Amino acid sequence: MIEALHGEDESHWAGRDAEVPPRRQTVDAQAISAAALSLFAERGYRATTMSDVGAAFGIRGPSPYRHVSSKQALLGEIMIETMRALIADRHAALDAGGDVIRQLRQMVDAHVRYHAAHREQAFVGNHEMGNLKQPHRDQVLRLRRTNERGLRAVIEPGYAEGEFTVA
């Protein structure tokens, strides 16, 4: 197996546990997206190539394109899924009920927890908008507006009821 992957026979690696060559992971669209996310967060979108993404799996050349259409599609998917997750978390916070103060606390808590638990997604979502092209850009902007409207739907009535004030 190692010979097939690395062009060497296993005896070359005998007794060298610390230097065992890396084994390839299963390569699919989800794994490629996860690798791209990490690289985008570490290096930035522009500094990451599809060759870099493939190298995360030990593959070369056009192989990543068997699973994804483009680097731009990966960025779009990452940012769209991030916004969908934030919206879902906001909905779950609202579903817990309570008055507007409790609802706002729960929404803020859900937002902060998401960012803490998904630092790479949050970083890419906040820093790579300028690299996002159409149609993904419009999709992300629509989702951001949806999320903002959901927050305003709690803040505005709370302000009108005197529960929130502007300092």
Coordinates of N, CA, C and O in Angstrom, one line a residue:
M1 N 0.8 -1.2 0.0 CA 0.0 0.0 0.0 C 0.9 1.3 0.0 O 0.6 2.2 -0.8
I2 N 1.8 1.3 0.9 CA 2.7 2.5 0.9 C 3.5 2.6 -0.4 O 3.6 3.7 -0.9
E3 N 3.9 1.5 -0.9 CA 4.6 1.6 -2.2 C 3.7 2.2 -3.3 O 4.2 3.0 -4.0
A4 N 2.5 1.8 -3.3 CA 1.6 2.3 -4.3 C 1.3 3.8 -4.1 O 1.2 4.6 -5.1
L5 N 1.3 4.3 -2.9 CA 1.1 5.7 -2.7 C 2.3 6.6 -2.8 O 2.2 7.7 -3.2
H6 N 3.5 6.0 -2.4 CA 4.6 6.8 -2.4 C 5.8 6.4 -3.2 O 6.9 7.0 -3.2
G7 N 5.6 5.3 -3.9 CA 6.7 4.8 -4.8 C 7.9 4.2 -4.1 O 9.0 4.1 -4.6
E8 N 7.6 3.7 -2.8 CA 8.7 3.1 -2.0 C 8.1 1.9 -1.4 O 6.9 1.8 -1.1
D9 N 8.9 0.9 -1.1 CA 8.4 -0.3 -0.4 C 8.5 0.0 1.1 O 9.1 0.9 1.6
E10 N 7.7 -0.9 1.8 CA 7.5 -0.7 3.3 C 8.8 -0.8 4.0 O 9.0 -0.3 5.1
S11 N 9.7 -1.6 3.5 CA 11.0 -1.8 4.3 C 11.8 -0.6 4.5 O 12.5 -0.4 5.4
H12 N 11.6 0.4 3.6 CA 12.3 1.7 3.7 C 11.9 2.4 5.0 O 12.6 3.1 5.6
W13 N 10.6 2.1 5.4 CA 10.0 2.8 6.6 C 10.1 2.0 7.9 O 9.7 2.4 8.9
A14 N 10.6 0.7 7.8 CA 10.7 -0.1 8.9 C 11.5 0.5 10.1 O 12.6 1.0 9.9
G15 N 10.9 0.5 11.3 CA 11.6 1.0 12.4 C 11.7 2.6 12.5 O 12.4 3.1 13.3
R16 N 10.9 3.2 11.6 CA 11.0 4.7 11.6 C 9.6 5.3 11.8 O 9.1 6.0 11.0
D17 N 9.0 4.9 12.9 CA 7.6 5.3 13.2 C 7.4 6.8 13.1 O 6.3 7.2 12.6
A18 N 8.3 7.6 13.5 CA 8.1 9.0 13.5 C 8.1 9.6 12.1 O 7.7 10.7 11.8
E19 N 8.6 8.8 11.1 CA 8.7 9.3 9.7 C 7.7 8.5 8.7 O 7.9 8.6 7.5
V20 N 6.7 7.9 9.3 CA 5.8 7.2 8.4 C 5.1 8.2 7.5 O 4.6 9.2 8.0
P21 N 5.0 7.9 6.2 CA 4.4 8.9 5.3 C 2.9 9.1 5.6 O 2.3 8.2 6.1
P22 N 2.4 10.3 5.3 CA 1.0 10.5 5.6 C 0.1 9.6 4.7 O 0.4 9.4 3.5
R23 N -1.0 9.2 5.2 CA -1.9 8.4 4.4 C -3.0 9.4 3.8 O -3.3 10.3 4.5
R24 N -3.4 9.1 2.7 CA -4.4 9.9 2.0 C -5.8 9.8 2.7 O -6.1 8.7 3.1
Q25 N -6.4 10.9 2.9 CA -7.8 10.9 3.4 C -8.8 10.7 2.3 O -8.4 10.8 1.1
T26 N -10.0 10.4 2.7 CA -11.0 10.2 1.7 C -11.3 11.6 1.1 O -11.4 12.6 1.8
V27 N -11.3 11.7 -0.2 CA -11.4 13.0 -0.9 C -12.9 13.0 -1.5 O -13.2 12.2 -2.3
D28 N -13.6 14.0 -1.0 CA -15.0 14.3 -1.5 C -15.2 15.8 -1.4 O -14.3 16.5 -0.9
A29 N -16.3 16.2 -1.9 CA -16.6 17.7 -1.9 C -16.5 18.3 -0.5 O -16.0 19.4 -0.3
Q30 N -17.1 17.5 0.5 CA -17.1 18.0 1.9 C -15.7 18.2 2.4 O -15.3 19.2 3.1
A31 N -14.8 17.2 2.2 CA -13.5 17.2 2.7 C -12.7 18.3 2.0 O -11.9 19.0 2.6
I32 N -12.9 18.5 0.7 CA -12.2 19.6 0.0 C -12.7 20.9 0.5 O -11.9 21.9 0.7
S33 N -14.0 21.1 0.8 CA -14.5 22.3 1.4 C -13.8 22.6 2.7 O -13.4 23.8 3.0
A34 N -13.7 21.6 3.6 CA -13.1 21.8 4.9 C -11.6 22.2 4.7 O -11.1 23.1 5.5
A35 N -10.9 21.6 3.8 CA -9.5 21.9 3.6 C -9.4 23.4 3.1 O -8.5 24.1 3.5
A36 N -10.3 23.7 2.1 CA -10.3 25.1 1.6 C -10.6 26.1 2.7 O -9.9 27.1 2.8
L37 N -11.5 25.8 3.6 CA -11.8 26.7 4.7 C -10.6 27.0 5.5 O -10.3 28.1 5.8
S38 N -9.9 25.9 5.9 CA -8.7 26.1 6.8 C -7.7 26.9 6.0 O -7.0 27.8 6.7
L39 N -7.5 26.6 4.8 CA -6.5 27.4 4.0 C -6.9 28.8 3.8 O -6.0 29.7 3.9
F40 N -8.1 29.1 3.5 CA -8.6 30.5 3.4 C -8.4 31.2 4.7 O -8.0 32.4 4.7
A41 N -8.7 30.6 5.8 CA -8.6 31.2 7.1 C -7.1 31.5 7.4 O -6.8 32.5 8.0
E42 N -6.3 30.6 7.1 CA -4.8 30.7 7.4 C -4.1 31.7 6.4 O -3.3 32.5 6.9
R43 N -4.3 31.5 5.1 CA -3.6 32.2 4.1 C -4.3 33.4 3.4 O -3.7 34.2 2.8
G44 N -5.6 33.3 3.4 CA -6.5 34.2 2.7 C -6.9 33.5 1.4 O -6.2 32.6 0.8
Y45 N -8.0 34.0 0.8 CA -8.5 33.4 -0.4 C -7.5 33.6 -1.6 O -7.2 32.6 -2.3
R46 N -7.1 34.8 -1.8 CA -6.2 35.1 -2.9 C -4.9 34.3 -2.9 O -4.3 33.9 -3.9
A47 N -4.4 34.1 -1.7 CA -3.1 33.4 -1.5 C -3.2 31.8 -1.6 O -2.2 31.1 -1.6
T48 N -4.4 31.3 -1.6 CA -4.7 29.9 -1.7 C -5.0 29.5 -3.1 O -5.8 30.1 -3.7
T49 N -4.3 28.4 -3.6 CA -4.6 27.9 -4.9 C -5.3 26.6 -4.7 O -5.3 25.9 -3.7
M50 N -5.9 26.1 -5.8 CA -6.6 24.8 -5.8 C -5.5 23.7 -5.7 O -5.7 22.7 -5.1
S51 N -4.3 24.0 -6.1 CA -3.2 23.1 -5.9 C -2.9 22.9 -4.4 O -2.6 21.8 -3.9
D52 N -3.0 24.0 -3.7 CA -2.8 24.0 -2.2 C -3.9 23.1 -1.6 O -3.6 22.3 -0.7
V53 N -5.1 23.3 -2.0 CA -6.2 22.5 -1.5 C -6.0 21.0 -1.8 O -6.1 20.2 -0.9
G54 N -5.6 20.7 -3.0 CA -5.3 19.3 -3.4 C -4.2 18.7 -2.5 O -4.2 17.6 -2.1
A55 N -3.2 19.5 -2.3 CA -2.0 19.1 -1.6 C -2.4 18.7 -0.2 O -1.7 17.8 0.4
A56 N -3.4 19.3 0.4 CA -3.9 18.9 1.7 C -4.3 17.4 1.8 O -4.3 16.8 2.9
F57 N -4.5 16.8 0.6 CA -4.9 15.4 0.5 C -3.8 14.6 -0.1 O -4.0 13.4 -0.4
G58 N -2.7 15.2 -0.5 CA -1.7 14.5 -1.2 C -2.0 14.2 -2.7 O -1.5 13.3 -3.3
I59 N -2.9 15.1 -3.2 CA -3.2 14.9 -4.6 C -2.7 16.1 -5.4 O -2.6 17.2 -4.9
R60 N -2.4 15.9 -6.7 CA -1.9 16.9 -7.5 C -2.8 17.2 -8.7 O -3.6 16.4 -9.0
G61 N -2.4 18.3 -9.4 CA -3.1 18.6 -10.6 C -4.5 18.9 -10.5 O -5.0 19.5 -9.5
P62 N -5.3 18.6 -11.5 CA -6.7 19.0 -11.5 C -7.7 18.1 -10.7 O -8.9 18.3 -10.7
S63 N -7.2 17.2 -9.9 CA -8.0 16.2 -9.1 C -9.1 16.9 -8.3 O -10.2 16.4 -8.2
P64 N -8.8 18.0 -7.6 CA -9.9 18.6 -6.8 C -11.1 19.0 -7.6 O -12.2 19.0 -7.1
Y65 N -10.9 19.3 -8.9 CA -12.0 19.7 -9.8 C -12.9 18.5 -10.1 O -14.0 18.8 -10.7
R66 N -12.6 17.4 -9.7 CA -13.5 16.2 -9.8 C -14.7 16.4 -8.8 O -15.7 15.7 -9.0
H67 N -14.4 17.1 -7.8 CA -15.3 17.2 -6.7 C -16.0 18.6 -6.5 O -17.1 18.7 -6.0
V68 N -15.3 19.6 -7.0 CA -15.8 21.0 -6.9 C -15.5 21.7 -8.2 O -14.6 21.4 -8.9
S69 N -16.4 22.7 -8.6 CA -16.2 23.4 -9.8 C -15.2 24.4 -9.9 O -14.5 24.7 -10.9
S70 N -14.9 25.1 -8.7 CA -13.9 26.2 -8.7 C -13.6 26.6 -7.3 O -14.4 26.3 -6.4
K71 N -12.5 27.3 -7.2 CA -12.2 27.9 -5.9 C -13.3 28.9 -5.5 O -13.6 29.0 -4.3
Q72 N -13.8 29.7 -6.4 CA -14.8 30.7 -6.1 C -16.1 30.0 -5.6 O -16.7 30.5 -4.7
A73 N -16.4 28.8 -6.2 CA -17.6 28.1 -5.7 C -17.4 27.6 -4.3 O -18.3 27.6 -3.5
L74 N -16.1 27.2 -3.9 CA -15.8 26.8 -2.5 C -16.0 28.0 -1.6 O -16.7 27.8 -0.5
L75 N -15.5 29.2 -1.9 CA -15.7 30.3 -1.1 C -17.2 30.7 -0.9 O -17.6 30.9 0.2
G76 N -17.9 30.6 -2.0 CA -19.4 30.9 -2.0 C -20.1 29.9 -1.1 O -20.9 30.3 -0.2
E77 N -19.8 28.7 -1.2 CA -20.4 27.6 -0.4 C -20.1 27.8 1.1 O -21.0 27.8 1.9
I78 N -18.9 28.1 1.4 CA -18.5 28.3 2.8 C -19.2 29.5 3.4 O -19.8 29.4 4.5
M79 N -19.3 30.6 2.7 CA -19.9 31.8 3.2 C -21.4 31.7 3.3 O -22.0 32.1 4.2
I80 N -22.0 31.0 2.3 CA -23.5 30.8 2.3 C -23.8 29.9 3.5 O -24.8 30.1 4.2
E81 N -23.1 28.8 3.6 CA -23.4 27.9 4.7 C -23.2 28.5 6.1 O -23.9 28.2 7.0
T82 N -22.2 29.4 6.2 CA -22.0 30.1 7.5 C -23.2 31.0 7.8 O -23.7 30.9 8.9
M83 N -23.7 31.7 6.8 CA -24.9 32.6 7.1 C -26.1 31.7 7.4 O -26.9 32.1 8.3
R84 N -26.3 30.6 6.7 CA -27.4 29.8 7.0 C -27.4 29.2 8.4 O -28.4 29.1 9.1
A85 N -26.2 28.9 8.8 CA -26.0 28.4 10.2 C -26.3 29.5 11.2 O -27.0 29.2 12.3
L86 N -25.8 30.7 11.0 CA -26.1 31.8 11.9 C -27.6 32.1 12.0 O -28.2 32.3 13.1
I87 N -28.3 32.0 10.8 CA -29.7 32.2 10.8 C -30.5 31.1 11.6 O -31.4 31.4 12.4
A88 N -30.1 29.9 11.4 CA -30.7 28.8 12.1 C -30.5 28.9 13.6 O -31.4 28.6 14.3
D89 N -29.3 29.3 14.0 CA -29.0 29.5 15.4 C -29.9 30.6 16.0 O -30.4 30.5 17.1
R90 N -30.1 31.7 15.2 CA -30.9 32.8 15.7 C -32.4 32.3 15.8 O -33.0 32.6 16.8
H91 N -32.8 31.5 14.9 CA -34.2 31.0 15.0 C -34.3 30.1 16.2 O -35.3 30.2 16.9
A92 N -33.4 29.2 16.4 CA -33.4 28.4 17.6 C -33.4 29.2 18.9 O -34.1 28.8 19.9
A93 N -32.7 30.3 18.9 CA -32.7 31.1 20.1 C -34.1 31.8 20.3 O -34.5 31.8 21.5
L94 N -34.7 32.2 19.3 CA -36.0 32.7 19.4 C -37.1 31.7 19.8 O -38.0 32.0 20.6
D95 N -36.9 30.5 19.3 CA -37.9 29.4 19.6 C -37.8 29.1 21.1 O -38.8 28.5 21.6
A96 N -36.8 29.4 21.8 CA -36.7 29.2 23.2 C -37.7 30.1 24.0 O -38.0 29.8 25.2
G97 N -38.2 31.1 23.3 CA -39.2 32.0 23.9 C -38.7 33.0 24.9 O -37.5 33.3 25.0
G98 N -39.6 33.7 25.6 CA -39.3 34.7 26.5 C -39.6 36.1 26.0 O -40.1 36.2 24.9
D99 N -39.4 37.1 26.9 CA -39.7 38.4 26.5 C -38.6 38.9 25.6 O -37.6 38.2 25.3
V100 N -38.7 40.2 25.1 CA -37.7 40.7 24.1 C -36.3 40.7 24.7 O -35.3 40.5 23.9
I101 N -36.2 41.0 25.9 CA -34.8 41.1 26.6 C -34.2 39.7 26.5 O -33.0 39.5 26.1
R102 N -35.0 38.7 26.9 CA -34.5 37.3 26.9 C -34.2 36.9 25.5 O -33.1 36.2 25.2
Q103 N -35.0 37.2 24.5 CA -34.8 36.8 23.1 C -33.5 37.4 22.6 O -32.7 36.8 21.9
L104 N -33.3 38.7 22.9 CA -32.1 39.4 22.4 C -30.8 38.7 23.0 O -29.9 38.5 22.3
R105 N -30.9 38.5 24.3 CA -29.8 37.8 25.0 C -29.5 36.5 24.3 O -28.3 36.1 24.1
Q106 N -30.5 35.7 24.1 CA -30.4 34.4 23.5 C -29.8 34.5 22.1 O -28.9 33.7 21.7
M107 N -30.2 35.5 21.3 CA -29.7 35.6 19.9 C -28.2 36.0 20.0 O -27.4 35.5 19.2
V108 N -27.9 37.0 20.8 CA -26.5 37.4 21.0 C -25.7 36.2 21.4 O -24.6 36.0 20.9
D109 N -26.1 35.5 22.4 CA -25.4 34.3 22.9 C -25.2 33.3 21.8 O -24.1 32.8 21.6
A110 N -26.2 33.0 21.0 CA -26.1 32.1 19.9 C -25.1 32.6 18.9 O -24.2 31.8 18.4
H111 N -25.1 33.9 18.6 CA -24.2 34.5 17.6 C -22.7 34.3 18.1 O -21.8 33.9 17.4
V112 N -22.5 34.7 19.3 CA -21.1 34.7 19.9 C -20.7 33.2 20.0 O -19.5 32.9 19.7
R113 N -21.5 32.3 20.4 CA -21.1 30.9 20.5 C -20.8 30.3 19.2 O -19.8 29.5 19.0
Y114 N -21.5 30.7 18.1 CA -21.2 30.2 16.8 C -19.8 30.7 16.4 O -19.0 29.9 15.9
H115 N -19.5 32.0 16.6 CA -18.2 32.5 16.2 C -17.1 31.9 17.0 O -16.0 31.7 16.5
A116 N -17.3 31.6 18.3 CA -16.3 30.9 19.1 C -16.1 29.5 18.6 O -14.9 29.0 18.6
A117 N -17.1 28.8 18.3 CA -17.0 27.4 17.9 C -16.6 27.2 16.5 O -16.1 26.1 16.1
H118 N -16.8 28.2 15.6 CA -16.5 28.1 14.2 C -15.7 29.3 13.8 O -16.1 30.1 12.9
R119 N -14.5 29.4 14.4 CA -13.7 30.5 14.2 C -13.3 30.7 12.7 O -13.2 31.8 12.2
E120 N -12.9 29.6 12.0 CA -12.5 29.7 10.6 C -13.7 30.2 9.8 O -13.4 31.1 8.9
Q121 N -14.8 29.7 9.9 CA -16.0 30.2 9.2 C -16.3 31.6 9.4 O -16.5 32.4 8.5
A122 N -16.2 32.0 10.7 CA -16.5 33.4 11.0 C -15.4 34.3 10.4 O -15.7 35.4 9.9
F123 N -14.1 33.9 10.5 CA -13.0 34.7 10.0 C -13.2 34.9 8.5 O -13.1 36.0 7.9
V124 N -13.4 33.8 7.8 CA -13.6 33.8 6.3 C -14.8 34.7 5.9 O -14.7 35.5 5.1
G125 N -15.9 34.5 6.6 CA -17.1 35.2 6.4 C -17.0 36.7 6.6 O -17.6 37.5 5.9
N126 N -16.1 37.1 7.5 CA -15.9 38.5 7.8 C -14.8 39.2 7.0 O -14.8 40.4 6.8
H127 N -13.9 38.4 6.4 CA -12.8 39.0 5.7 C -12.7 38.7 4.2 O -11.9 39.4 3.6
E128 N -13.5 37.8 3.7 CA -13.4 37.5 2.3 C -14.5 38.0 1.4 O -14.6 37.6 0.2
M129 N -15.4 38.8 1.9 CA -16.5 39.3 1.1 C -16.1 40.0 -0.1 O -16.7 39.8 -1.2
G130 N -15.0 40.7 0.0 CA -14.5 41.4 -1.2 C -14.0 40.5 -2.3 O -13.9 41.0 -3.5
N131 N -13.7 39.3 -2.0 CA -13.3 38.3 -3.0 C -14.4 37.5 -3.6 O -14.2 36.6 -4.5
L132 N -15.6 37.7 -3.0 CA -16.8 36.9 -3.4 C -17.4 37.5 -4.7 O -17.7 38.7 -4.7
K133 N -17.6 36.7 -5.7 CA -18.2 37.2 -7.0 C -19.6 36.7 -7.1 O -20.1 35.8 -6.3
Q134 N -20.3 37.2 -8.1 CA -21.7 36.9 -8.4 C -21.7 35.4 -8.9 O -20.8 35.0 -9.5
P135 N -22.8 34.7 -8.6 CA -24.0 35.0 -7.9 C -23.9 34.9 -6.4 O -24.8 35.2 -5.7
H136 N -22.8 34.3 -6.0 CA -22.6 34.0 -4.5 C -22.7 35.3 -3.7 O -23.2 35.3 -2.6
R137 N -22.1 36.4 -4.2 CA -22.1 37.6 -3.4 C -23.5 38.1 -3.1 O -23.8 38.4 -2.0
D138 N -24.4 38.1 -4.1 CA -25.8 38.5 -3.8 C -26.5 37.5 -2.9 O -27.2 38.0 -2.0
Q139 N -26.2 36.2 -3.0 CA -26.8 35.3 -2.0 C -26.3 35.6 -0.6 O -27.2 35.6 0.3
V140 N -25.1 35.8 -0.4 CA -24.6 36.1 1.0 C -25.1 37.4 1.5 O -25.6 37.5 2.6
L141 N -25.2 38.4 0.6 CA -25.8 39.7 1.0 C -27.2 39.6 1.4 O -27.7 40.2 2.4
R142 N -28.0 38.7 0.7 CA -29.4 38.5 1.0 C -29.5 37.8 2.4 O -30.4 38.2 3.2
L143 N -28.7 36.8 2.6 CA -28.7 36.1 3.9 C -28.3 37.0 5.0 O -28.9 37.0 6.1
R144 N -27.3 37.9 4.8 CA -27.0 38.9 5.8 C -28.1 39.8 6.1 O -28.4 40.1 7.3
R145 N -28.9 40.3 5.1 CA -30.0 41.1 5.3 C -31.1 40.4 6.1 O -31.8 40.9 7.0
T146 N -31.3 39.1 5.7 CA -32.3 38.3 6.5 C -31.9 38.2 7.9 O -32.8 38.3 8.8
N147 N -30.7 38.0 8.2 CA -30.2 37.9 9.6 C -30.4 39.2 10.3 O -30.9 39.2 11.5
E148 N -30.1 40.3 9.7 CA -30.3 41.6 10.3 C -31.7 41.9 10.6 O -32.1 42.4 11.6
R149 N -32.6 41.5 9.6 CA -34.0 41.8 9.8 C -34.5 41.0 11.0 O -35.4 41.4 11.8
G150 N -34.0 39.8 11.2 CA -34.4 38.9 12.3 C -34.0 39.6 13.6 O -34.7 39.5 14.6
L151 N -32.8 40.2 13.7 CA -32.4 40.9 14.9 C -33.3 42.1 15.1 O -33.7 42.4 16.3
R152 N -33.5 42.9 14.1 CA -34.3 44.1 14.2 C -35.8 43.7 14.6 O -36.4 44.5 15.3
A153 N -36.2 42.6 14.3 CA -37.6 42.2 14.6 C -37.7 42.0 16.1 O -38.9 42.0 16.7
V154 N -36.7 41.9 16.8 CA -36.7 41.8 18.3 C -36.3 43.2 18.9 O -36.9 43.6 19.8
I155 N -35.3 43.8 18.3 CA -34.8 45.1 18.9 C -35.8 46.2 18.8 O -36.0 46.9 19.7
E156 N -36.4 46.3 17.6 CA -37.3 47.5 17.4 C -38.6 47.4 18.3 O -38.9 48.4 18.9
P157 N -39.2 46.3 18.5 CA -40.4 46.3 19.4 C -39.9 46.5 20.9 O -40.6 47.1 21.6
G158 N -38.7 46.0 21.2 CA -38.2 46.2 22.5 C -37.9 47.6 22.8 O -38.1 48.1 23.9
Y159 N -37.4 48.3 21.8 CA -37.1 49.8 21.9 C -38.5 50.5 22.0 O -38.6 51.4 22.9
A160 N -39.5 50.1 21.2 CA -40.8 50.8 21.2 C -41.4 50.6 22.6 O -42.2 51.4 23.1
E161 N -41.2 49.4 23.2 CA -41.8 49.1 24.5 C -41.0 49.7 25.7 O -41.4 49.6 26.8
G162 N -39.9 50.3 25.4 CA -39.1 50.9 26.4 C -38.1 50.0 27.1 O -37.5 50.3 28.1
E163 N -38.0 48.7 26.6 CA -37.1 47.7 27.1 C -35.7 48.0 26.8 O -34.8 47.7 27.5
F164 N -35.5 48.6 25.6 CA -34.1 49.0 25.2 C -34.0 50.5 25.0 O -35.0 51.1 24.6
T165 N -32.9 51.0 25.3 CA -32.7 52.5 25.1 C -31.4 52.7 24.4 O -30.5 51.8 24.3
V166 N -31.3 53.8 23.7 CA -30.1 54.2 23.0 C -29.3 55.1 23.9 O -29.8 56.1 24.3
A167 N -28.1 54.8 24.1 CA -27.2 55.6 25.0 C -26.6 56.7 24.2 O -26.3 56.7 23.1

